[in-house]
Coordinates of C-alpha atoms in Angstrom, one line a residue:
M12 CA -59.3 -1.4 44.3
P13 CA -60.0 2.4 45.5
T14 CA -59.5 5.0 42.8
W15 CA -56.8 6.5 45.1
L16 CA -54.9 3.5 45.5
I17 CA -54.6 3.1 41.7
V18 CA -53.6 6.7 41.4
L19 CA -50.9 6.3 44.1
I20 CA -49.6 3.2 42.4
V21 CA -49.5 4.9 39.0
V22 CA -47.6 7.7 40.6
V23 CA -44.9 5.6 42.3
A24 CA -44.4 3.6 38.9
V25 CA -43.9 6.7 37.1
A26 CA -41.5 8.2 39.6
V27 CA -39.5 5.0 39.6
L28 CA -39.4 4.8 35.9
G29 CA -38.0 8.2 36.0
A30 CA -35.4 7.6 38.4
V31 CA -34.2 4.6 36.2
I32 CA -34.1 6.6 33.3
W33 CA -32.2 9.2 35.0
L34 CA -29.5 7.0 36.3
V35 CA -29.2 5.3 33.0
T36 CA -28.8 8.7 31.2
Q37 CA -26.3 9.7 34.0
E38 CA -24.2 6.4 33.6
M39 CA -24.3 6.9 29.7
Q40 CA -23.0 10.4 30.1
R41 CA -20.4 9.5 32.4
K42 CA -19.1 6.6 30.2
R43 CA -19.1 8.8 27.1
L44 CA -17.2 11.5 28.9
Q45 CA -14.7 9.4 30.3
Q46 CA -14.1 8.0 26.7
R47 CA -13.8 11.3 25.2
F48 CA -11.5 12.9 27.8
G49 CA -9.7 9.8 29.2
P50 CA -7.3 10.8 31.9
E51 CA -8.5 14.3 31.9
Y52 CA -11.8 12.9 33.3
D53 CA -10.3 11.6 36.5
R54 CA -8.2 14.7 36.7
T55 CA -11.3 16.9 36.6
V56 CA -13.0 14.6 39.2
A57 CA -10.3 15.0 41.6
E58 CA -10.3 18.5 41.3
K59 CA -14.0 18.8 41.7
D60 CA -16.3 18.4 44.6
S61 CA -18.2 15.3 43.0
P62 CA -18.4 13.4 39.9
R63 CA -21.3 15.3 38.9
A64 CA -19.6 18.7 39.2
A65 CA -16.7 17.2 37.1
Q66 CA -19.2 15.9 34.1
R67 CA -20.9 19.8 34.3
E68 CA -17.5 21.2 33.8
L69 CA -16.6 18.7 30.9
A70 CA -19.8 19.1 29.3
E71 CA -19.4 22.8 29.3
R72 CA -15.8 22.4 27.7
E73 CA -17.7 20.6 24.8
R74 CA -20.3 23.4 24.4
R75 CA -17.8 25.9 24.3
H76 CA -15.6 24.0 22.0
K77 CA -18.5 23.6 19.4
E78 CA -18.7 27.4 19.3
L79 CA -15.1 27.8 18.2
D80 CA -14.1 27.8 14.6
I81 CA -11.8 25.1 14.8
R82 CA -10.4 24.3 11.3
P83 CA -7.3 21.9 9.9
L84 CA -4.4 23.5 8.4
S85 CA -3.9 23.4 4.6
A86 CA -0.8 21.3 3.2
S87 CA 1.3 24.7 2.9
A88 CA 0.7 25.5 6.4
R89 CA 1.6 22.3 7.8
E90 CA 4.7 22.6 5.6
R91 CA 5.5 25.8 7.0
Y92 CA 5.1 25.1 10.7
A93 CA 7.1 22.0 10.2
R94 CA 9.9 23.9 8.9
E95 CA 9.6 26.6 11.6
W96 CA 9.7 23.8 14.2
A97 CA 12.7 22.3 12.7
Q98 CA 14.7 25.7 13.1
V99 CA 13.6 26.0 16.8
Q100 CA 14.8 22.5 17.5
E101 CA 18.1 23.1 15.9
K102 CA 18.6 26.2 18.0
F103 CA 18.1 24.0 21.2
V104 CA 21.8 22.7 20.7
D105 CA 23.2 26.1 21.5
Q106 CA 20.3 27.9 23.4
P107 CA 18.0 25.5 25.0
S108 CA 16.2 27.9 27.4
A109 CA 15.5 30.3 24.3
A110 CA 14.4 27.3 22.0
V111 CA 11.9 26.0 24.6
T112 CA 10.4 29.5 24.9
E113 CA 10.3 29.7 21.0
A114 CA 8.5 26.3 21.1
Q115 CA 5.9 27.5 23.4
Q116 CA 5.4 30.7 21.3
L117 CA 5.2 28.3 17.8
L118 CA 2.7 26.3 19.7
N119 CA 0.6 29.3 20.4
S120 CA 0.8 30.4 17.1
L121 CA -0.3 27.2 15.7
M122 CA -3.4 27.0 18.2
A123 CA -4.4 30.4 17.0
E124 CA -4.3 29.4 13.4
R125 CA -6.2 26.3 14.0
G126 CA -9.1 28.6 15.7
Y127 CA -8.2 28.0 19.5
P128 CA -8.0 31.3 21.8
T129 CA -4.9 31.8 23.2
E130 CA -5.7 34.4 26.0
G131 CA -4.8 32.3 29.0
Y132 CA -3.0 29.0 29.7
E133 CA -6.1 27.7 31.9
Q134 CA -8.4 28.2 29.1
Q135 CA -5.8 26.7 26.6
V136 CA -5.8 23.6 28.5
A137 CA -9.8 23.5 28.9
D138 CA -10.2 24.0 25.1
L139 CA -7.6 21.4 24.0
S140 CA -9.0 19.0 26.3
V141 CA -12.1 18.4 24.0
R142 CA -10.2 17.0 21.1
H143 CA -6.7 16.5 22.3
A144 CA -6.9 15.1 25.7
K145 CA -4.1 12.4 24.9
T146 CA -1.6 14.8 24.7
L147 CA -2.8 17.1 27.3
E148 CA -0.2 15.8 30.3
H149 CA 2.7 16.7 27.7
Y150 CA 1.5 20.2 27.4
R151 CA 1.3 20.6 31.1
A152 CA 4.4 19.1 32.1
A153 CA 6.3 21.3 29.5
H154 CA 4.5 24.4 30.3
T155 CA 5.6 23.8 33.9
T156 CA 9.3 23.3 33.1
Q157 CA 8.8 26.6 30.5
Q158 CA 7.8 28.6 33.4
K159 CA 10.7 27.8 35.4
R160 CA 13.3 27.5 32.8
A161 CA 16.0 29.7 34.2
G162 CA 16.4 27.0 36.9
A163 CA 15.7 24.1 34.8
S164 CA 18.4 21.7 33.8
T165 CA 19.2 21.2 30.3
E166 CA 17.7 17.6 30.5
D167 CA 14.5 19.0 32.0
L168 CA 14.4 21.5 28.9
R169 CA 15.2 18.7 26.7
D170 CA 12.0 16.9 28.0
A171 CA 10.1 19.9 27.7
M172 CA 11.2 20.4 24.2
V173 CA 10.0 16.7 23.4
R174 CA 6.7 17.2 25.0
Y175 CA 5.9 20.3 23.0
R176 CA 6.9 18.5 19.9
T177 CA 4.3 15.7 20.9
V178 CA 1.6 18.5 21.3
F179 CA 2.7 20.3 18.1
E180 CA 2.4 17.1 16.0
D181 CA -1.0 16.3 17.3
L182 CA -2.3 19.9 16.5
L183 CA -0.4 19.9 13.2
T184 CA -1.9 16.7 12.1
D185 CA -5.5 16.7 13.4
G186 CA -8.1 17.1 10.5
A187 CA -5.4 16.5 7.8
D188 CA -6.4 12.8 7.6
D189 CA -9.9 14.1 6.7
E190 CA -8.8 16.5 4.1
Q191 CA -6.5 13.8 2.4
H192 CA -9.3 11.5 2.5
D193 CA -11.7 14.0 0.8
H194 CA -9.1 14.6 -1.7
Q195 CA -8.5 11.0 -2.5
E196 CA -12.4 10.8 -2.8
R197 CA -12.3 13.3 -5.4
R198 CA -9.4 12.3 -7.4
N199 CA -10.6 8.6 -7.7
G200 CA -13.9 9.9 -9.0
H201 CA -12.1 11.3 -12.0
D202 CA -9.4 8.5 -12.3
H203 CA -10.5 4.9 -11.8
G204 CA -7.4 3.3 -13.3
G205 CA -4.9 4.8 -10.9
H206 CA -5.2 2.7 -8.1
E207 CA -1.7 1.4 -7.9
H208 CA -0.2 4.7 -8.3
S209 CA -2.8 6.5 -5.8
G210 CA -1.3 4.1 -3.1
R211 CA 2.1 5.0 -3.5
D212 CA 1.1 8.5 -3.4
H213 CA -0.6 7.8 -0.2
D214 CA 2.6 6.4 1.2
R215 CA 4.2 9.5 0.4
D216 CA 1.6 11.7 1.7
T217 CA 1.6 10.3 5.0
E218 CA 5.2 11.0 5.5
R219 CA 5.5 14.1 8.0
P220 CA 6.2 17.2 6.4
G221 CA 9.7 18.3 6.7
T222 CA 11.1 15.1 8.1
D223 CA 12.9 12.2 6.7
R224 CA 12.7 8.6 7.9
H225 CA 16.2 8.8 9.6
E226 CA 15.0 12.2 11.3
T227 CA 11.8 10.5 12.5
E228 CA 13.6 7.4 14.0
R229 CA 16.0 9.6 15.9
Q230 CA 13.2 11.9 17.4
A231 CA 11.1 8.8 18.3
S232 CA 14.2 7.6 20.1
A233 CA 14.2 11.1 22.2
S234 CA 10.5 10.4 23.2
P235 CA 9.7 11.3 26.9
R236 CA 9.3 8.1 29.1
T237 CA 5.7 8.3 30.3
E238 CA 2.9 6.1 31.0
S239 CA 1.1 7.0 27.7
N240 CA 3.9 5.4 25.6
G241 CA 4.7 2.5 28.1
G242 CA 8.0 3.8 29.2
R243 CA 10.0 3.0 25.8

């Protein structure tokens, strides 16, 4: 076999192997991004010229997110925000439009304390999509209502309030489980005989700050009917 033919076969084989590796890598990237961003992946693909452009956009969001100093809230901060939210929610009864505006402002304060920039709505959405994609549609819908709140009905404002609460609770508790787990590991390292007591403490710790059982059930019944909660 001529030397040139051997070289040609090797070059073609290397090219084919490289193409296969590239295709496999792209498919793995697509699946990873789909799993992480969920519906936000499909939305971005629909907005961009091609799936590859959408993947570049989402990968860029991940890169930016890694540069942010995202941090969980302390237990005292979570309790403080829960109290402030309860006050805003009570205000809704008499001043629904003002309450929705304050809910948006409180949510912005929470984002800022968590380490998320709040300089613009579109950037907020992009930054939140990396770790909070499952509640992003709630945020978009509530923001739309809040922007037109002067002409929104009370029912629309109530729906926006519930949607803001969904995003608020997602941001409020994100990272809290890791902090609680670390605390319990440290405690167990010094108290090996308190397993039964620790279980009871854990049950109490997982209750939402500032919310009793009846209030939780009442709020759950007010959840918006969306595909994400099965229309319940």
